[in-house]
PDB file of C-alpha atoms in Angstrom:
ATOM      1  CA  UNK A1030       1.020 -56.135 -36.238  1.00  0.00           C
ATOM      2  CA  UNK A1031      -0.867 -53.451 -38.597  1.00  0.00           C
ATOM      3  CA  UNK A1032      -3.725 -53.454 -35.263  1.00  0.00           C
ATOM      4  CA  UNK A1033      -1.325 -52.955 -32.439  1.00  0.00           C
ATOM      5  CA  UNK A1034       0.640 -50.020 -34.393  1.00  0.00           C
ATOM      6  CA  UNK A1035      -3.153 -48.298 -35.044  1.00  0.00           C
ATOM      7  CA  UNK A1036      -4.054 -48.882 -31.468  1.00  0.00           C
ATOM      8  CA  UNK A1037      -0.555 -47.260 -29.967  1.00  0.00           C
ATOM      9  CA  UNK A1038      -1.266 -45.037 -32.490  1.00  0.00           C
ATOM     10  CA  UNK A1039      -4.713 -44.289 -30.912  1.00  0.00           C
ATOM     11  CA  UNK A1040      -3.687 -44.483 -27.085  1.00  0.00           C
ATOM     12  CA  UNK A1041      -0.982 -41.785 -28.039  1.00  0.00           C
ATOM     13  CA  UNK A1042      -3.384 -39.463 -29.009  1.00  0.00           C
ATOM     14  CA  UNK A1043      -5.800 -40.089 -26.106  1.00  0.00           C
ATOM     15  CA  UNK A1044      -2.583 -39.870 -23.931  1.00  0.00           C
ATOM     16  CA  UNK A1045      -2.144 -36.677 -25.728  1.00  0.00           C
ATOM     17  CA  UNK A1046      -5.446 -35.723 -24.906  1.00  0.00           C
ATOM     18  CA  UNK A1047      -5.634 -36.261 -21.872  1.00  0.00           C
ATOM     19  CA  UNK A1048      -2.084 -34.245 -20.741  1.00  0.00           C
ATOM     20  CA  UNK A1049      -3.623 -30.883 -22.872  1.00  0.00           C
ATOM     21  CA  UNK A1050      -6.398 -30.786 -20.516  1.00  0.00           C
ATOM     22  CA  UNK A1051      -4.377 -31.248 -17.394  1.00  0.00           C
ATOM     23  CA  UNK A1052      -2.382 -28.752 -18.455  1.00  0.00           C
ATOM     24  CA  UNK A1053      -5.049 -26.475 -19.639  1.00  0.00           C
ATOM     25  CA  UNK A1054      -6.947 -27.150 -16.040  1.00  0.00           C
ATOM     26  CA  UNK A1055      -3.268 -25.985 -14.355  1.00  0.00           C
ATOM     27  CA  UNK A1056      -3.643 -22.955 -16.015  1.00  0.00           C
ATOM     28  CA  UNK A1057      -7.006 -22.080 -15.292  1.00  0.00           C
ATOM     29  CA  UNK A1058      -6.421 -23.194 -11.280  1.00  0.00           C
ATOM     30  CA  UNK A1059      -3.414 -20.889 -11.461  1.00  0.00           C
ATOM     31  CA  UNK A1060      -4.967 -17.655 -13.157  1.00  0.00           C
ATOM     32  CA  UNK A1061      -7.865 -18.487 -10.214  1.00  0.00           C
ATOM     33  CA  UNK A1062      -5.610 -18.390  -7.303  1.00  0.00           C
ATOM     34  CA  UNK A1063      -3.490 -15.281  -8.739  1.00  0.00           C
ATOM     35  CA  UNK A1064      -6.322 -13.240  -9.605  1.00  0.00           C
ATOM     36  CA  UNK A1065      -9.629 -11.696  -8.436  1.00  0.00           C
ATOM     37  CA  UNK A1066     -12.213 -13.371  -9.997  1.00  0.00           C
ATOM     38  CA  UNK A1067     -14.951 -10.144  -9.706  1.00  0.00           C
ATOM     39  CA  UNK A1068     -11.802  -7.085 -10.577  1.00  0.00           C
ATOM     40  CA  UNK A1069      -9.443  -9.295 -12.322  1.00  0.00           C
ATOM     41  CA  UNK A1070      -6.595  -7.546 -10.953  1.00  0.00           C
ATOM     42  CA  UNK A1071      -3.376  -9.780 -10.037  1.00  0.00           C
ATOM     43  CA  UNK A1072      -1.887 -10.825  -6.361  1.00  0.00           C
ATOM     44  CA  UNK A1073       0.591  -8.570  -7.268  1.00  0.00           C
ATOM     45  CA  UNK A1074      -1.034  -5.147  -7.368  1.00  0.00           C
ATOM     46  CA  UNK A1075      -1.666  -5.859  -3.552  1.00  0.00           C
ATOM     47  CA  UNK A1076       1.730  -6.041  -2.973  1.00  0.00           C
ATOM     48  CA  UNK A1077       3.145  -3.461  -0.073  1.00  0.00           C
ATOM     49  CA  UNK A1078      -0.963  -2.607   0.729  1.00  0.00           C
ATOM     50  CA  UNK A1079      -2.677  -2.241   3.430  1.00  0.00           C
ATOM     51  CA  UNK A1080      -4.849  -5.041   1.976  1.00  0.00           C
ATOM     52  CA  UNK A1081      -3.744  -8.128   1.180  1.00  0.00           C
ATOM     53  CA  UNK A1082      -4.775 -10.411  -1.507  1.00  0.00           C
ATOM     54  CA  UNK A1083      -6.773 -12.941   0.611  1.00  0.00           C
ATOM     55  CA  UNK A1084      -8.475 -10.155   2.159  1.00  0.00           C
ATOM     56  CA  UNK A1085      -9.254  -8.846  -0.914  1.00  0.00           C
ATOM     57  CA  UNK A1086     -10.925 -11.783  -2.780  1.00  0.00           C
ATOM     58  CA  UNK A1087     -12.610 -12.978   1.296  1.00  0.00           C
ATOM     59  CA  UNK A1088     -13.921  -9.850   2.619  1.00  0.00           C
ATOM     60  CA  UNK A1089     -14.081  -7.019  -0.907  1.00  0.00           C
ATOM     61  CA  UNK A1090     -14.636  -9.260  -3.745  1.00  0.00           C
ATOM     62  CA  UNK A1091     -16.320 -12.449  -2.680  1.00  0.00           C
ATOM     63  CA  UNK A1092     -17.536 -14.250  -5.530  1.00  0.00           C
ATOM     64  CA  UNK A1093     -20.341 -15.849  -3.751  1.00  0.00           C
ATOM     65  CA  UNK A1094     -21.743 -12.535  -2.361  1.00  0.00           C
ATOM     66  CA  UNK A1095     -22.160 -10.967  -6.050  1.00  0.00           C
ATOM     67  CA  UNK A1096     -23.841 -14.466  -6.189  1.00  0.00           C
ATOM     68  CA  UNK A1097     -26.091 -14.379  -3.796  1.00  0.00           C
ATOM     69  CA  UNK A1098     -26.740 -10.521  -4.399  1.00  0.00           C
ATOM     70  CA  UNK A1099     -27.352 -10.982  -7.952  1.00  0.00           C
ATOM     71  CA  UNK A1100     -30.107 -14.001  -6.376  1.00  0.00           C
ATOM     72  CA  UNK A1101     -31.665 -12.105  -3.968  1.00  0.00           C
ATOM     73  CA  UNK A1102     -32.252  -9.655  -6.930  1.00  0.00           C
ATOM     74  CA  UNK A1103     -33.654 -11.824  -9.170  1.00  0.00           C
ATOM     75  CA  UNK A1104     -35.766 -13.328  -6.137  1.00  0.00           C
ATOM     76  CA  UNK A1105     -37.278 -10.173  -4.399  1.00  0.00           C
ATOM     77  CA  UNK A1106     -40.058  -8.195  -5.640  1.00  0.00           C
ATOM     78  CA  UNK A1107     -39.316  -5.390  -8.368  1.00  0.00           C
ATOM     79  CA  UNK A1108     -41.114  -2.868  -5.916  1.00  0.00           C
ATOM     80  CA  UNK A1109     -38.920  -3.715  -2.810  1.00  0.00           C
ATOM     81  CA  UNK A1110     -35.959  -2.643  -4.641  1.00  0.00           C
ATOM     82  CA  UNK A1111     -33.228  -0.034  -3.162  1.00  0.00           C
ATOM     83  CA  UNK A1112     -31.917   2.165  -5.261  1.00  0.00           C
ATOM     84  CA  UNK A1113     -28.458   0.044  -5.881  1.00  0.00           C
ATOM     85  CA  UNK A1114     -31.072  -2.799  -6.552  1.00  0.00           C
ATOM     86  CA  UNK A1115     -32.744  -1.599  -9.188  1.00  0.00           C
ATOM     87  CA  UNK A1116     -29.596  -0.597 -10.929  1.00  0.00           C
ATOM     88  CA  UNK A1117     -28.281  -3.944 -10.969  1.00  0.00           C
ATOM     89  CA  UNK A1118     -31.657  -5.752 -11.852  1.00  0.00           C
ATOM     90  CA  UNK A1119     -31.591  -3.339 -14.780  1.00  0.00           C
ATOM     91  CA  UNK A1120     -27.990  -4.153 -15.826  1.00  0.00           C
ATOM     92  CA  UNK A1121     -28.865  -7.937 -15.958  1.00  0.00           C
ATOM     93  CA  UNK A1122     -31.765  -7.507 -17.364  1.00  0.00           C
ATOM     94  CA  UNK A1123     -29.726  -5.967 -20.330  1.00  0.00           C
ATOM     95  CA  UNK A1124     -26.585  -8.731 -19.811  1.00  0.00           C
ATOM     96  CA  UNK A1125     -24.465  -5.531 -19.195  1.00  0.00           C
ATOM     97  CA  UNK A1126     -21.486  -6.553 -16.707  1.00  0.00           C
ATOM     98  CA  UNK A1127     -20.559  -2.815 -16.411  1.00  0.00           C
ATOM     99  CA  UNK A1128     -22.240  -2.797 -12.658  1.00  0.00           C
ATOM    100  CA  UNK A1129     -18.693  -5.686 -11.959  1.00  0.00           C
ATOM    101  CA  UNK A1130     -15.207  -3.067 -10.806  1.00  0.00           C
ATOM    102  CA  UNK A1131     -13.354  -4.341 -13.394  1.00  0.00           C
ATOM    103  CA  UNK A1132      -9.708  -3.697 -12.866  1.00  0.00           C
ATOM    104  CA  UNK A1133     -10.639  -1.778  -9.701  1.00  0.00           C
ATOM    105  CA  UNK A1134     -10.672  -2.188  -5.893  1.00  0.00           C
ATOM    106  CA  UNK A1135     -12.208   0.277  -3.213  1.00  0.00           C
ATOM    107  CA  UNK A1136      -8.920  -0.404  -1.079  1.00  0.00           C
ATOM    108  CA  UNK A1137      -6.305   0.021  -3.555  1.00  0.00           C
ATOM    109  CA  UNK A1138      -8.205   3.665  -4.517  1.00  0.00           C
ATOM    110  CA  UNK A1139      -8.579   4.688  -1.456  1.00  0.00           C
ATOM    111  CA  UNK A1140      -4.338   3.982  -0.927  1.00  0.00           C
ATOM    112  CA  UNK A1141      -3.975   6.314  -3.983  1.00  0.00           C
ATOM    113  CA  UNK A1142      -6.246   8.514  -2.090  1.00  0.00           C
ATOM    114  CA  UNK A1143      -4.004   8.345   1.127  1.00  0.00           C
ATOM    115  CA  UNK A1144      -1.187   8.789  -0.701  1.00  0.00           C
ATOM    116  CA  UNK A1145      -2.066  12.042  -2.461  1.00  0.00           C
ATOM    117  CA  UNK A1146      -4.019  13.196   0.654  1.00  0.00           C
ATOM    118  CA  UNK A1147      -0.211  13.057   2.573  1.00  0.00           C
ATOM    119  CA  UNK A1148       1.656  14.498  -0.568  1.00  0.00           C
ATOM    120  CA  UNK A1149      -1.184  17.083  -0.293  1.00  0.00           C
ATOM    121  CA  UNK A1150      -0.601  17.578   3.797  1.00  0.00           C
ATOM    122  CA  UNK A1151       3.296  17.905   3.205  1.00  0.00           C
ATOM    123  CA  UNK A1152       2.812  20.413   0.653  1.00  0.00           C
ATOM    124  CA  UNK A1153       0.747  22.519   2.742  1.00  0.00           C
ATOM    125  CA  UNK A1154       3.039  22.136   5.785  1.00  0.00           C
ATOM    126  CA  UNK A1155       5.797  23.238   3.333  1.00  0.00           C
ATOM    127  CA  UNK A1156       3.712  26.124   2.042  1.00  0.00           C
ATOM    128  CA  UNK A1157       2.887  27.613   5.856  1.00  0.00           C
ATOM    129  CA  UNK A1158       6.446  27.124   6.941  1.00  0.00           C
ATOM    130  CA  UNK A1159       7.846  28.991   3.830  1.00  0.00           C
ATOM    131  CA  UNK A1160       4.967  31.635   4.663  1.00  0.00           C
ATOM    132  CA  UNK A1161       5.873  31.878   8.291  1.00  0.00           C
ATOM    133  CA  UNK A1162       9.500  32.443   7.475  1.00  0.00           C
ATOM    134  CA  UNK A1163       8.833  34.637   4.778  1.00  0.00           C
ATOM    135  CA  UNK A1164       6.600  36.923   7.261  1.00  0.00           C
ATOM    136  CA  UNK A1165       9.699  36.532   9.579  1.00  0.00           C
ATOM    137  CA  UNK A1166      11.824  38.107   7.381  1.00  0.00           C
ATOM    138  CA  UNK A1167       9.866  40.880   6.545  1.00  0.00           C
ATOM    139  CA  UNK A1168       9.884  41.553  10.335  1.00  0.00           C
ATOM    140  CA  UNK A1169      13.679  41.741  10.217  1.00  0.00           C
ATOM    141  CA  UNK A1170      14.113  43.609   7.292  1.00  0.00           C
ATOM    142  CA  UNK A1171      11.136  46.348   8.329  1.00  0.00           C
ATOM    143  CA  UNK A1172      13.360  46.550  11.732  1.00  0.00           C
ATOM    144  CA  UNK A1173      16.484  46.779   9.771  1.00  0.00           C
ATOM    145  CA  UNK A1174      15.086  49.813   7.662  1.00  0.00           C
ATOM    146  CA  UNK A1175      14.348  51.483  10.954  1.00  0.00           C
ATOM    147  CA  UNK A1176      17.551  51.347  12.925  1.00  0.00           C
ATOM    148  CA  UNK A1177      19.349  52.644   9.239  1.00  0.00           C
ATOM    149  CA  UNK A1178      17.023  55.681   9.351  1.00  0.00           C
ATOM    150  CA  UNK A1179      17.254  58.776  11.597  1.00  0.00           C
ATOM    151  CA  UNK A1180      13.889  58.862  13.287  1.00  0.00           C
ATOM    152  CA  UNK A1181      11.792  62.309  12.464  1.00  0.00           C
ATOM    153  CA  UNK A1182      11.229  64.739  14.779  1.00  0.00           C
ATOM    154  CA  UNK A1183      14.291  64.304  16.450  1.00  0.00           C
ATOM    155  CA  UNK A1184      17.004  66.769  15.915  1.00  0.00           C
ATOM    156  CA  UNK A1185      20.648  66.481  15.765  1.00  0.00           C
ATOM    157  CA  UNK A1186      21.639  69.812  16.742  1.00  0.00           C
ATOM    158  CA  UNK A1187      23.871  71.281  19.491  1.00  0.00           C
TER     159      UNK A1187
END
């Protein structure tokens, strides 16, 4: 009796076990498919963009082209390096991850970009049209102040 209650006792906790890391796993699947795994930003800051989140993570942030870039840099000859090559060599060579765009993506800047670029346009176009009217009623009132005034030189005698 005393061995089967120590043995349920024992398959409880490997039963136990066993559902923490399927849960844990379920997590860590779930934070992979909702977020970038090179920016860490969320599907949901590419809501309403011109980018979607699949795009993002296929064609922007493809894990296995840091991967093979951070391969080929490791691989190729410390003279051959570009400019950007060197850089990043350097950075691992120092385990400094500050060469990653954390919390960053090129397309979501460059929609901030757009955006203030069109708030900057329709200021502008604002701006002229308030100058052109402005200048238009200068016109009026300058032609105003003329027909109010007797013109000089001209007499009004009989």
């Amino acid at each position: 009796m005393v061995i089967i209650i120590v043995l349920n006792l024992i398959f409880g906790v490997i039963i136990d076990t066993f559902a923490d890391l399927r849960s844990e796993k379920q997590k860590k699947e779930e934070i992979l498919k909702t977020t970038c795994f090179i920016c860490g930003l969320e599907r949901d800051k590419f809501d309403n963009k011109t980018v979607s989140f699949e795009e993002h993570i296929k064609y922007e942030h493809n894990m296995w082209n840091y991967l093979y870039f951070i391969v080929l840099v490791r691989v190729k000859n410390k003279t051959d390096y570009t400019g950007p090559e060197s850089y990043v060599a350097q950075m691992i060579k120092n385990k400094n991850l500050d060469w990653f765009p954390r919390m960053r993506a090129m397309s979501l800047v460059s929609n901030e970009g757009e955006g203030e670029q069109n708030e900057l346009r329709s200021l502008q176009d604002k701006l002229n049209s308030t100058m052109k009217l402005v200048s238009h009623l200068t016109s009026q009132l300058n032609e105003l102040k003329e027909q109010g005034h007797p013109k000089h030189g001209v007499s009004n005698s009989q």
